[in-house]
Coordinates of C-alpha atoms in Angstrom, one line a residue:
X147 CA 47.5 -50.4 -36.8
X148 CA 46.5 -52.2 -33.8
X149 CA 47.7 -51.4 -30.4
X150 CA 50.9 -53.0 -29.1
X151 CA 50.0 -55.6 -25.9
X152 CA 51.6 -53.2 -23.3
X153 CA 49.3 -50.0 -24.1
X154 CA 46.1 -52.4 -23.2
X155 CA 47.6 -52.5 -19.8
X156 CA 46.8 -48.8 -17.7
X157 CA 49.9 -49.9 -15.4
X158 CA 52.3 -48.8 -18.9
X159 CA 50.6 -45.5 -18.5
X160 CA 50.9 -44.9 -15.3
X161 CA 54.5 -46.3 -14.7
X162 CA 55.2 -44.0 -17.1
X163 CA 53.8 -41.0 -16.0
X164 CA 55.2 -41.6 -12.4
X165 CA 58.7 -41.9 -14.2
X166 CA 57.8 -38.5 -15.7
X167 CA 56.5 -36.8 -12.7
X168 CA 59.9 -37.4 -10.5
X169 CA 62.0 -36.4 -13.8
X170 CA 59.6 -32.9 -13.3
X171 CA 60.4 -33.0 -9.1
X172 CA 64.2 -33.2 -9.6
X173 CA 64.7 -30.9 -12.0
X174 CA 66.5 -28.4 -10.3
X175 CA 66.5 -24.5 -11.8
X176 CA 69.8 -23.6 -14.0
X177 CA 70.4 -20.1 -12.6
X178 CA 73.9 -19.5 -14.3
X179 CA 74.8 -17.0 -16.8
X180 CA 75.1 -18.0 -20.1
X181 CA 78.3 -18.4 -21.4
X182 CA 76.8 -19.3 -25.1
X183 CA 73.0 -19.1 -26.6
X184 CA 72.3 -21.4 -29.5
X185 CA 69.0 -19.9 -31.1
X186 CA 67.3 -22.1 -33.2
X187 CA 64.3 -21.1 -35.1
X188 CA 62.1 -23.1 -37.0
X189 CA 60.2 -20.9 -40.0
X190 CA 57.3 -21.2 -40.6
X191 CA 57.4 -24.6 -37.6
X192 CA 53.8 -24.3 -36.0
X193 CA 52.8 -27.0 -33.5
X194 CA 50.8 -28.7 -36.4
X195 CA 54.7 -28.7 -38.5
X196 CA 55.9 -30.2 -35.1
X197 CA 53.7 -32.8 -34.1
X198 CA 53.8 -34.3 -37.9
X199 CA 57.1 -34.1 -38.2
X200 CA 57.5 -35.7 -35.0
X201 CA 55.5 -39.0 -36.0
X202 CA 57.2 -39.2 -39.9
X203 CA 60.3 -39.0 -37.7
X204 CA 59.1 -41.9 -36.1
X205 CA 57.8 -43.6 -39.2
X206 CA 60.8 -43.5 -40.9
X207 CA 62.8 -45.7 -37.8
X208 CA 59.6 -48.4 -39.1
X209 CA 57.6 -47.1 -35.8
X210 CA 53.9 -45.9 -35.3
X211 CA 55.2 -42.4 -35.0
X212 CA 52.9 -40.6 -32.6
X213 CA 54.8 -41.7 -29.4
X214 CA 58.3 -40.8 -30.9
X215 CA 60.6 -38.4 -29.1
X216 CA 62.3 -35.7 -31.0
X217 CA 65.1 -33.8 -29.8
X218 CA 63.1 -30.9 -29.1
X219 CA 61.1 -32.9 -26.7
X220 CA 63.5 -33.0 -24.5
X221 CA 63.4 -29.2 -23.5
X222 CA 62.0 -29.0 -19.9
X223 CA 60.9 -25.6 -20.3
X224 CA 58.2 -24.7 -22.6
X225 CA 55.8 -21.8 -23.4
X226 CA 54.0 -20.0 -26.4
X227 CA 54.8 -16.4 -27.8
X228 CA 52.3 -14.4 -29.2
X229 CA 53.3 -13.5 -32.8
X230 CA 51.2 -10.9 -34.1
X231 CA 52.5 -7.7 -36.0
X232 CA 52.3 -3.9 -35.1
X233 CA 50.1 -3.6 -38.2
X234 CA 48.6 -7.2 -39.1
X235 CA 47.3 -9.8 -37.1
X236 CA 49.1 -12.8 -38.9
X237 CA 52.6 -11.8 -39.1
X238 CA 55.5 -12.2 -41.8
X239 CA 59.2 -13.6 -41.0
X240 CA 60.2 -9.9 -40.9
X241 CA 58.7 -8.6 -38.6
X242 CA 58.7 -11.7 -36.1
X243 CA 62.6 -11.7 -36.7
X244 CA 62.4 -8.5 -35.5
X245 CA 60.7 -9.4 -32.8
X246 CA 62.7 -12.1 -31.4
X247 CA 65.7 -10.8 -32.3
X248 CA 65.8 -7.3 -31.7
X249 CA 63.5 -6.9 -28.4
X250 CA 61.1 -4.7 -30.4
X251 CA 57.6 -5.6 -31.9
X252 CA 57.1 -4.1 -35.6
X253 CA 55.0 -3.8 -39.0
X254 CA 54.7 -6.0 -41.5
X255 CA 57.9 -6.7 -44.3
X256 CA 60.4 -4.2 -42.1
X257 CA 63.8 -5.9 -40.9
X258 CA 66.2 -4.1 -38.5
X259 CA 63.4 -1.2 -37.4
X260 CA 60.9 -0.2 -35.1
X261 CA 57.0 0.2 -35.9
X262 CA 57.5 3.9 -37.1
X263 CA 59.2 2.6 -40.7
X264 CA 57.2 1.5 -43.3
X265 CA 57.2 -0.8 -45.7
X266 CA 59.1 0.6 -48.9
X267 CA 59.5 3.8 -47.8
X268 CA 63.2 4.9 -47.4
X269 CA 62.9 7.9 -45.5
X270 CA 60.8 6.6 -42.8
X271 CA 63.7 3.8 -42.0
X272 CA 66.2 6.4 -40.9
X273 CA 66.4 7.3 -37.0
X274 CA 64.1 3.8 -36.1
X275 CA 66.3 1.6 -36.6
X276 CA 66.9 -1.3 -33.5
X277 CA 69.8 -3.7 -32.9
X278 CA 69.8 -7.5 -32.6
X279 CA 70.6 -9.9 -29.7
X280 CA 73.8 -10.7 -32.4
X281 CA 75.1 -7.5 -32.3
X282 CA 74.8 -7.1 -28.4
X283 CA 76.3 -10.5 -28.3
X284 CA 79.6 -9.5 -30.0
X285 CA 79.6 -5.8 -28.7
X286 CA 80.3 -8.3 -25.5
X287 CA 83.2 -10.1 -27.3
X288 CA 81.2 -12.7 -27.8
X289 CA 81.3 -14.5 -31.2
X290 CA 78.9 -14.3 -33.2
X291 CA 77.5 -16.5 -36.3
X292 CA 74.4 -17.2 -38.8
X293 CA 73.6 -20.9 -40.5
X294 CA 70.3 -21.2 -42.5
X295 CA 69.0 -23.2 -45.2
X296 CA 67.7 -20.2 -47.1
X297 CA 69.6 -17.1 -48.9
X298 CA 71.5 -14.9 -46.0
X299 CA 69.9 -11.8 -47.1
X300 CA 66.1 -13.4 -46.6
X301 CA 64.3 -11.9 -43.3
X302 CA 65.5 -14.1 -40.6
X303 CA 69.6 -13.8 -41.3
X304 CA 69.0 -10.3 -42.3
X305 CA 67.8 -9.2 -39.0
X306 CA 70.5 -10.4 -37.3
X307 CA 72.4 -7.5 -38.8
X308 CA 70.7 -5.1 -41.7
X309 CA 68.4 -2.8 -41.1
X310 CA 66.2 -2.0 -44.0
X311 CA 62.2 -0.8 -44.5
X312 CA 61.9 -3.5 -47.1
X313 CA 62.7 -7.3 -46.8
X314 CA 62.9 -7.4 -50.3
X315 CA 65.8 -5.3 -51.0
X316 CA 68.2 -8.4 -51.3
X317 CA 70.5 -6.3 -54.2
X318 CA 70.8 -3.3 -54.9
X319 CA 69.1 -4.2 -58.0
X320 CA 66.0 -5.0 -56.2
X321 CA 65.6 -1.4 -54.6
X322 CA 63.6 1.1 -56.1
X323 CA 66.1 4.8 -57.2
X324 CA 64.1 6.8 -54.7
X325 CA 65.2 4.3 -51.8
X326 CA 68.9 4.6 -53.5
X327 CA 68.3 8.4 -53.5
X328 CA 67.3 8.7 -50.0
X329 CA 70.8 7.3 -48.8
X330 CA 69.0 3.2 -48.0
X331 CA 71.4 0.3 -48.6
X332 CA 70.9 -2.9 -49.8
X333 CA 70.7 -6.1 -47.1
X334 CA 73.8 -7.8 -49.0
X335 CA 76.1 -5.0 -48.5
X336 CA 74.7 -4.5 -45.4
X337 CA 76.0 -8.1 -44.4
X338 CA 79.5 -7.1 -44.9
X339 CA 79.8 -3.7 -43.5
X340 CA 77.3 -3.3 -39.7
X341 CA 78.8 -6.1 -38.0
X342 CA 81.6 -7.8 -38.2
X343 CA 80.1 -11.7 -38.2
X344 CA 82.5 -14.4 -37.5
X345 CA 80.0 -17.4 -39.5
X346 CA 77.6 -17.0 -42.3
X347 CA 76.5 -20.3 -43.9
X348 CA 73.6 -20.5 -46.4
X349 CA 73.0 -19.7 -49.8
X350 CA 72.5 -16.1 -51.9
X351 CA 75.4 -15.8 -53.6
X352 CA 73.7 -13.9 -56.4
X353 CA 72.9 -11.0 -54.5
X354 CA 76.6 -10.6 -53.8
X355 CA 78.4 -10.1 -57.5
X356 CA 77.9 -7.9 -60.4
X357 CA 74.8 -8.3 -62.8
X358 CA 76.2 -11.0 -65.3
X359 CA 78.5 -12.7 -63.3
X360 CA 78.1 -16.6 -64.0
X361 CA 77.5 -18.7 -61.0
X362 CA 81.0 -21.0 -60.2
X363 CA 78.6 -23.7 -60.1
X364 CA 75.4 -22.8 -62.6
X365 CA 77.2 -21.2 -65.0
X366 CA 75.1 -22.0 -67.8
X367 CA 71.6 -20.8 -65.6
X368 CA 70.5 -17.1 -65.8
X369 CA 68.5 -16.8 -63.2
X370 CA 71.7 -17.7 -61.0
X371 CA 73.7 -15.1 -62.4
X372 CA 74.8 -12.4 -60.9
X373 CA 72.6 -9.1 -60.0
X374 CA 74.0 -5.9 -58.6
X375 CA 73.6 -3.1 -60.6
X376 CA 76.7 -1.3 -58.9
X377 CA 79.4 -3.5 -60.3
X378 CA 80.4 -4.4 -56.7
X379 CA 81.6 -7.8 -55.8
X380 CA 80.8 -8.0 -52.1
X381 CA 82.6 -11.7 -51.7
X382 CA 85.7 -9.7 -53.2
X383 CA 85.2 -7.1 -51.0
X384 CA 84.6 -9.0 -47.7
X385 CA 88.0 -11.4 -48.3
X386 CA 89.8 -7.9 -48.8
X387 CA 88.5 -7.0 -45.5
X388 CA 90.0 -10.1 -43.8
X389 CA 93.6 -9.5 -45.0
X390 CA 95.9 -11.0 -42.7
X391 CA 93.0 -12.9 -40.4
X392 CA 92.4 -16.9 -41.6
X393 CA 89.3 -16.4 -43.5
X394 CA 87.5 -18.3 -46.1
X395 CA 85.0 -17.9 -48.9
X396 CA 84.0 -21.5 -49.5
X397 CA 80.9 -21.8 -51.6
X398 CA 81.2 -26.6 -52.7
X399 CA 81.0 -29.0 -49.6
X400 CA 84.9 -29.8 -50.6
X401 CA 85.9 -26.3 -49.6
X402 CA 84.2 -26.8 -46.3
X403 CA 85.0 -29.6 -45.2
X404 CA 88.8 -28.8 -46.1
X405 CA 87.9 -25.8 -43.2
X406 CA 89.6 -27.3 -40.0
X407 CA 87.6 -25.6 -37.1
X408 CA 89.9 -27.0 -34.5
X409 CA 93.2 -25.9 -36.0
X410 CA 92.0 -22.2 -36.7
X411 CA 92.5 -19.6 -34.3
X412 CA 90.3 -17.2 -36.1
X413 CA 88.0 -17.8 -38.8
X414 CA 85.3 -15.8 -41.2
X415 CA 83.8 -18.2 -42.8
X416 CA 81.2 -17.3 -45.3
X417 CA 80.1 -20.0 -47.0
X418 CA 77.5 -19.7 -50.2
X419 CA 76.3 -22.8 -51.6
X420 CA 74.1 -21.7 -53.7
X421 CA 72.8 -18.4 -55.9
X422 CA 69.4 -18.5 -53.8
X423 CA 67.9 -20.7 -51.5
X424 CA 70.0 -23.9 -50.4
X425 CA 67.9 -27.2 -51.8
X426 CA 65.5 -29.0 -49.7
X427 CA 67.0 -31.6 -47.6
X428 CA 64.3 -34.4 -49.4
X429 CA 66.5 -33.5 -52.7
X430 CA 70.2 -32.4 -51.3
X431 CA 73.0 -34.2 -53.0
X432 CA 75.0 -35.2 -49.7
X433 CA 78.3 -35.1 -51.7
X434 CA 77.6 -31.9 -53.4
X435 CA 75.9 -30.0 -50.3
X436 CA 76.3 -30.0 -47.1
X437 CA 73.4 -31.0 -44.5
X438 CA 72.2 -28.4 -41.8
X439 CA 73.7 -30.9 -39.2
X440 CA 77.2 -30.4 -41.0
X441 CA 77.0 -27.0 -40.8
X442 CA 75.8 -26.2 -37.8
X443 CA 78.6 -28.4 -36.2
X444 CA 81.2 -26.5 -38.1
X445 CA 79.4 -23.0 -36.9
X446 CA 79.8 -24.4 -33.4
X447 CA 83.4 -25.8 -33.4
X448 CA 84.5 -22.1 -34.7
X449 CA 82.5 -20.2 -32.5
X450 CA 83.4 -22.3 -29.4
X451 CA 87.0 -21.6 -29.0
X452 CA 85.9 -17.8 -27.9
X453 CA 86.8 -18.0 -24.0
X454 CA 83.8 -15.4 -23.7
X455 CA 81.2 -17.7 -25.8
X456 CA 79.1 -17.1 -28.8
X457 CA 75.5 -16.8 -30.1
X458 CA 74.7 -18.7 -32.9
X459 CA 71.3 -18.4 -34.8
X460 CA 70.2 -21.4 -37.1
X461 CA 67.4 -21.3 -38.9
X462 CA 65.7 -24.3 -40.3
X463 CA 64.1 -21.7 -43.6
X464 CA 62.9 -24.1 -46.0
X465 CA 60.3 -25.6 -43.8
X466 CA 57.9 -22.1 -44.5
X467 CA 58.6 -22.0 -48.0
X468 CA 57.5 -25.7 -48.5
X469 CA 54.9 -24.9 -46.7
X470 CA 54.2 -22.0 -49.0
X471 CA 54.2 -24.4 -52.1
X472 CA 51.9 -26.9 -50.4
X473 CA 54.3 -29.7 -50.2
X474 CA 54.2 -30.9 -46.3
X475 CA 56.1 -34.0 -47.4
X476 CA 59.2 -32.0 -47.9
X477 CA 58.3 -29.6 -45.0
X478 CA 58.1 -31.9 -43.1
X479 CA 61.6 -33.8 -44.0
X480 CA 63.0 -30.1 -43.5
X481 CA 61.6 -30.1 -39.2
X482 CA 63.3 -33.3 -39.0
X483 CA 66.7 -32.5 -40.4
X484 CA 66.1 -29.2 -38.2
X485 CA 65.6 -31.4 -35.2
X486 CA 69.0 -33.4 -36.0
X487 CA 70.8 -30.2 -35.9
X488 CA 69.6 -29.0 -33.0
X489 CA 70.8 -32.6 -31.6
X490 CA 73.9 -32.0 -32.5
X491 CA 74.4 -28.7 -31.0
X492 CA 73.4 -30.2 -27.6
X493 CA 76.2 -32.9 -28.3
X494 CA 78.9 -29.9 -29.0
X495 CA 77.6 -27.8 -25.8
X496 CA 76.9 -28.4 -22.3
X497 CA 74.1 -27.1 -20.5
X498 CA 75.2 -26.1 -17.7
X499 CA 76.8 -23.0 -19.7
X500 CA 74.8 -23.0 -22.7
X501 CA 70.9 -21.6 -23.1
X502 CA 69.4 -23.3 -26.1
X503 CA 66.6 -22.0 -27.4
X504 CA 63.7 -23.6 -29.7
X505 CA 61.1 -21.5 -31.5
X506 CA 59.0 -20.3 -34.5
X507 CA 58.6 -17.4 -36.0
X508 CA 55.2 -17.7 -37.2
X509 CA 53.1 -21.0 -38.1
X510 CA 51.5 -22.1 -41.4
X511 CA 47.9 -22.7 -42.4
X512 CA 48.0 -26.8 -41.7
X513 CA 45.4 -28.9 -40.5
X514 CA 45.8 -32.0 -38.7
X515 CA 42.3 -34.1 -39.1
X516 CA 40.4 -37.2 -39.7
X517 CA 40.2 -40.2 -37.5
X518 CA 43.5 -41.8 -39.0
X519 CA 44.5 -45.2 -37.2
X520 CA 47.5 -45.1 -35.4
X521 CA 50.7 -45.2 -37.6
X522 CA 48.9 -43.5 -40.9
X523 CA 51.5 -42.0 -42.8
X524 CA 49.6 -38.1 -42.4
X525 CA 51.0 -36.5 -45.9
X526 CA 50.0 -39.3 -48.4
X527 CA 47.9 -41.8 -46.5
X528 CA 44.3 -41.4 -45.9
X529 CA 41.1 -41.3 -44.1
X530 CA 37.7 -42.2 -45.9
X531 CA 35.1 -39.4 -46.6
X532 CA 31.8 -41.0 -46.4
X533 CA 30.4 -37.5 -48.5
X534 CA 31.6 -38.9 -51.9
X535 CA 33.5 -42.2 -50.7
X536 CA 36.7 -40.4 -51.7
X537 CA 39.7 -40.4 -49.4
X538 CA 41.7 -37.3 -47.9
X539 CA 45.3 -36.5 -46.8
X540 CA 45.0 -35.9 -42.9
X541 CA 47.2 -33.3 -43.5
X542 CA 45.6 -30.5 -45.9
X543 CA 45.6 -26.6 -46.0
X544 CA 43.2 -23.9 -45.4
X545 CA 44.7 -22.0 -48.2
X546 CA 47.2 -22.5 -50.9
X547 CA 47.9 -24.0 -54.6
X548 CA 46.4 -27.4 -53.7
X549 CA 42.7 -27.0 -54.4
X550 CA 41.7 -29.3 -57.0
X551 CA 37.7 -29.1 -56.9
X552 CA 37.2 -30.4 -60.4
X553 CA 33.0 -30.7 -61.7
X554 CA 32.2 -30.2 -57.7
X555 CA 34.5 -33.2 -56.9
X556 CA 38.1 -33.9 -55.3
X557 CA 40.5 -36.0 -57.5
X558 CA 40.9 -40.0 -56.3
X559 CA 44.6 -39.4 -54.9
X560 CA 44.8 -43.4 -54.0
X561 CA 47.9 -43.2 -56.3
X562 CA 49.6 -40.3 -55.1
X563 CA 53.5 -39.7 -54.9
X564 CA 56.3 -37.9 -52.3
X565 CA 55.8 -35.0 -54.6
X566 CA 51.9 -34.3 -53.6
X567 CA 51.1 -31.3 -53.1
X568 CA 48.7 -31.5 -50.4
X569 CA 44.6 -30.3 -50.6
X570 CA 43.3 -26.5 -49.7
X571 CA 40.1 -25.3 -48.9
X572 CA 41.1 -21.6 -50.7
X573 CA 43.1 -21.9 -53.9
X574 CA 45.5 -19.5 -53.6
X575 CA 49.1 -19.4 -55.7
X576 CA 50.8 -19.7 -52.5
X577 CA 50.0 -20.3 -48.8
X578 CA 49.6 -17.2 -46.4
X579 CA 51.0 -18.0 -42.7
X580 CA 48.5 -18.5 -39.8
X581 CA 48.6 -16.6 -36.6
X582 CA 48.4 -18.9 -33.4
X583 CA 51.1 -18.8 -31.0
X584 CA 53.8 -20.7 -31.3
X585 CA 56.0 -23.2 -29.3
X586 CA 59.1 -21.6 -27.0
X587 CA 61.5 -24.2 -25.8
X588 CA 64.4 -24.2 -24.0
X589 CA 67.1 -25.6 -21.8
X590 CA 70.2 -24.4 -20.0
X591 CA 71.3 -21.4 -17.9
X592 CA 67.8 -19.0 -16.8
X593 CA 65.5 -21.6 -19.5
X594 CA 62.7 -21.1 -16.6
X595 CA 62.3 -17.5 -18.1
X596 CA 60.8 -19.1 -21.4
X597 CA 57.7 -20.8 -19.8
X598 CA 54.6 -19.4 -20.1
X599 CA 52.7 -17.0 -23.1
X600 CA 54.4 -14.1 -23.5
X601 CA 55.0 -11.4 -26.4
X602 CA 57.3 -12.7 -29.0
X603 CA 59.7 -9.9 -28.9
X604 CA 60.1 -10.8 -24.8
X605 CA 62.3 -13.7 -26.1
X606 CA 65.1 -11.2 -27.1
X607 CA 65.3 -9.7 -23.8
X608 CA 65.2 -13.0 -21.8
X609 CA 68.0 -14.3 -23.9
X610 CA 70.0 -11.3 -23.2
X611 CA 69.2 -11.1 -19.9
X612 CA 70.3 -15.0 -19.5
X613 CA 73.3 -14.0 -21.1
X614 CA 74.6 -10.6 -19.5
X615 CA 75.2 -8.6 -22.8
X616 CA 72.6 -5.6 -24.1
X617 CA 71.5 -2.9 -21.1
X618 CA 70.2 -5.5 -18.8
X619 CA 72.8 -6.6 -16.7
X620 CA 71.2 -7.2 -13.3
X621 CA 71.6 -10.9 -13.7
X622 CA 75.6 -10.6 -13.7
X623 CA 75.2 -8.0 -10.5
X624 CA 73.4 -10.8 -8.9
X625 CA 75.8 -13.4 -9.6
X626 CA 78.9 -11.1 -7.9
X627 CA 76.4 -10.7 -4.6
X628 CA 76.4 -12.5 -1.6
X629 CA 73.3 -14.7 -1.2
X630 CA 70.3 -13.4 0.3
X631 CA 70.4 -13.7 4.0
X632 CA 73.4 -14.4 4.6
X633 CA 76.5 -12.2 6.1
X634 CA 79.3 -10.8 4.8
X635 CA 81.3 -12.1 7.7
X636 CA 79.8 -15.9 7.1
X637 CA 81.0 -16.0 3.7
X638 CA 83.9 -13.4 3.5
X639 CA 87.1 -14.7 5.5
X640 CA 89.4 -12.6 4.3
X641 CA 88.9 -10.5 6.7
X642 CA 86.7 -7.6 5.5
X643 CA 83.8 -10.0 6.6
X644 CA 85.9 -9.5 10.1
X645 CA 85.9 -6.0 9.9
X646 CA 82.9 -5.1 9.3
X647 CA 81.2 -7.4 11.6
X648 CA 83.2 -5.8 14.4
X649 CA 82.1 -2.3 13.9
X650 CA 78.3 -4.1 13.6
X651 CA 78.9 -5.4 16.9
X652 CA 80.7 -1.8 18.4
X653 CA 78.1 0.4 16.9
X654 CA 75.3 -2.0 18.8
X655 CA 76.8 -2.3 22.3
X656 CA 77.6 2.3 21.9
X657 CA 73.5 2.3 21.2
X658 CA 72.6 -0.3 24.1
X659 CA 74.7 1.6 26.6
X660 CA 72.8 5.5 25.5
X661 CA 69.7 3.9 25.9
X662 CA 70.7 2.4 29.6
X663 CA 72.2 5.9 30.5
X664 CA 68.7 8.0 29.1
X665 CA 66.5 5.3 31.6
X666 CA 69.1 5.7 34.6

């Protein structure tokens, strides 16, 4: 791909950087309280995910790619978080989740509490358990809502409200007696009795119905069935618990869209479109399932209508677990559909009262290499390696199913398809995560917090403190105070400023005058 005319000239450059530069000089510092936080978190998004989605994004509008702007390019404040674990030094979504979430760094496979659980072990769960930036948000009267792509029992939506020493314990079917025994609870019953969530949208109905039950829309598949051992039917349950409130259980994009945000004063909408995981957005059947863009506009337009705001968390999950099967192509389709959603929660918000944040929890094992030309098309075009003449994906990773050394050689993939799964160096059955930092951006009220490295579980706290709800309140003290250096009596004309400025100027002239009388 040769380079356009105007990149040949250095005075496209540096208009353009000068047009950047004043954009940097007038920004001025939001330092309002945030009425809303929209938290949008990327799994599995490291700044390799990022930068390829970015040109495929591109690609797809029949451009080079690399000079594309995503949405999340936009954000003026940016800085890296530091995800390691109490106990490992790449971390797992658990953990990170509660990390970001809940303020508080911990081990490995624990959601919900502190580093003195551990993983599987019942007992050690009780007493350590933490609360989420959720949960302080609607102890505030804030509302309060999940969207993911992924089941709403897997680590990131289940930190938002369970607490539990093993990330696994979906069902109660999935926990071991001696967890049952020692009084632990599963994360799906857990979803409908700690808080009381005004939006959940994602998939994992399976976890919520007795073993047997056939799925409404597999009913001929197994594995969709249903799984609780305790006969309990948690969807049942829930719509029991919303008597006399508008609520819905909507689980087919005909049932959701009928949901009319605008005309509902109240609404718990859970909405379950599928026994596990929701399908990846390369494969989603636009009339059968809705897109994360859909529902994280309907989220927002029910959540909205609270006069005290609301934190949403979206999570783009599907990205990591592509990743984990070695298919970038459809990870990287997933970050894109991610960054249209978090376009269109800038369109339904406003920034002067809304801090919108963009993150990852933890990156994945993905090289970016080669000497590609600009405009290669990273997940199934190549570079030539002059070792056996045999030409590479630029995008590959360290570890993972694709290894395909075969007689000492790598397969001639000249011919390959969407459906590639890209090269390892390690063949492993599935990818492991990697540990470098990752990517914090954000714009809004008190964004300038987010720049800079910092611990990952310091995003919590600045997102609370941007916001007023939690312990830390200082921020709405120092909104009701008078500005530094100035009076009382300049700004206050009610006539307290009056007041008080008179006995100033009383209790001056009585100390003058004692100090004349002592040198007389």
């Amino acid at each position: 791909c040769l380079p356009v005319v105007e990149e040949e000239n250095p005075d496209y450059w540096r208009s353009q950087a000068r047009e950047t530069l004043q954009s940097a000089l007038d920004r001025k510092l939001n330092t309002n309280v945030a009425k809303n936080i929209l938290f949008f978190l990327g799994d599995g998004m490291g700044v390799t995910t990022y930068t390829a989605a970015r040109i495929l994004k591109g690609q797809l509008q029949n451009q080079s790619g690399e000079d594309t702007v995503m949405t999340m390019d936009t954000f003026p404040h940016v800085g890296l978080a530091k995800t390691y674990s109490v106990d490992f030094q790449i971390p797992d979504s658990a953990a990170t989740a509660t990390a970001y979430l809940c303020g508080v760094k911990t081990n490995l496979n624990v959601i919900g509490v502190n580093a003195a659980a551990r993983n599987g072990v019942c007992r050690t769960q009780k007493g350590n358990e933490v609360t989420s930036i959720l949960k302080w948000a609607k102890d505030a009267g804030k509302s309060v809502g999940v969207v993911t792509t992924t089941r709403v029992q897997h680590a990131t939506p289940a930190t938002t409200y369970a607490h539990s020493a093993s990330r696994k314990w979906y069902s109660d079917a999935d926990m071991p007696d001696s967890a049952k025994k020692d009084g632990c609870t599963d994360i799906a019953s857990q979803l409908i009795k700690n808080i009381d969530i005004d939006v959940i949208i994602g998939g994992g109905r399976k976890y919520m119905t007795p073993r047997g039950t056939k799925d409404p829309e597999y009913p001929w598949d197994f594995s969709s069935r249903g799984k609780r051992r305790d006969g309990r039917n948690l969807i049942q349950e829930w719509q029991s618990m919303k008597t006399g409130k508008v609520a819905h259980y909507v689980w087919n994009k005909t049932d959701f869209d009928a949901v009319d945000p605008e005309t509902t004063n109240y609404l718990m909408g859970k909405s379950l479109f599928e026994p596990g995981d929701l399908q990846y957005e390369a494969d989603r059947d636009p009339i059968l399932d809705p897109s994360i863009v859909e529902t994280t506009e309907k989220a927002i337009r029910i959540l909205q209508k609270n006069p005290k705001g609301f934190f949403l968390l979206v999570e783009g999950g599907r990205i990591d677990q592509a990743h984990h099967a070695g298919q970038a192509y459809m990870a990287l389709h997933e970050a894109i559909a991610f960054d249209k959603a978090i376009a269109k929660g800038l369109e339904l918000t406003k920034d002067e009262e809304t801090l919108t944040i963009v993150t990852a929890d933890h990156s994945q094992p993905l090289t970016f290499n080669g000497f590609p030309f600009r405009g290669n098309a990273s997940f199934i075009s190549v570079s030539a390696s002059w070792s056996y003449m045999l030409p590479y994906t630029t995008l590959m990773y360290g570890n993972g199913p694709g290894n395909k050394i075969i007689n000492g050689k790598r397969p001639d993939i000249r011919n390959v398809t969407t459906n590639y799964i890209q090269f390892s160096a390690v063949p492993m059955k599935s990818t492991t995560h990697s540990g470098e930092d990752v990517a914090v951006l954000a714009r809004g009220p008190m964004a300038h917090l987010f720049s800079g490295v910092q611990e990952q579980n310091y995003i919590a706290h600045a997102m609370a403190y941007a916001a007023c709800v939690g312990t830390d309140m200082r921020h709405c003290q120092s909104e009701s105070l008078p500005p530094l250096g100035h009076s009382t009596f300049s700004t206050d004309w009610n006539g307290s400023g009056v007041v008080q400025a008179s006995a100033a100027l009383i209790s001056g002239l009585l100390s003058l005058i004692l100090v004349l009388t002592v040198l007389m």
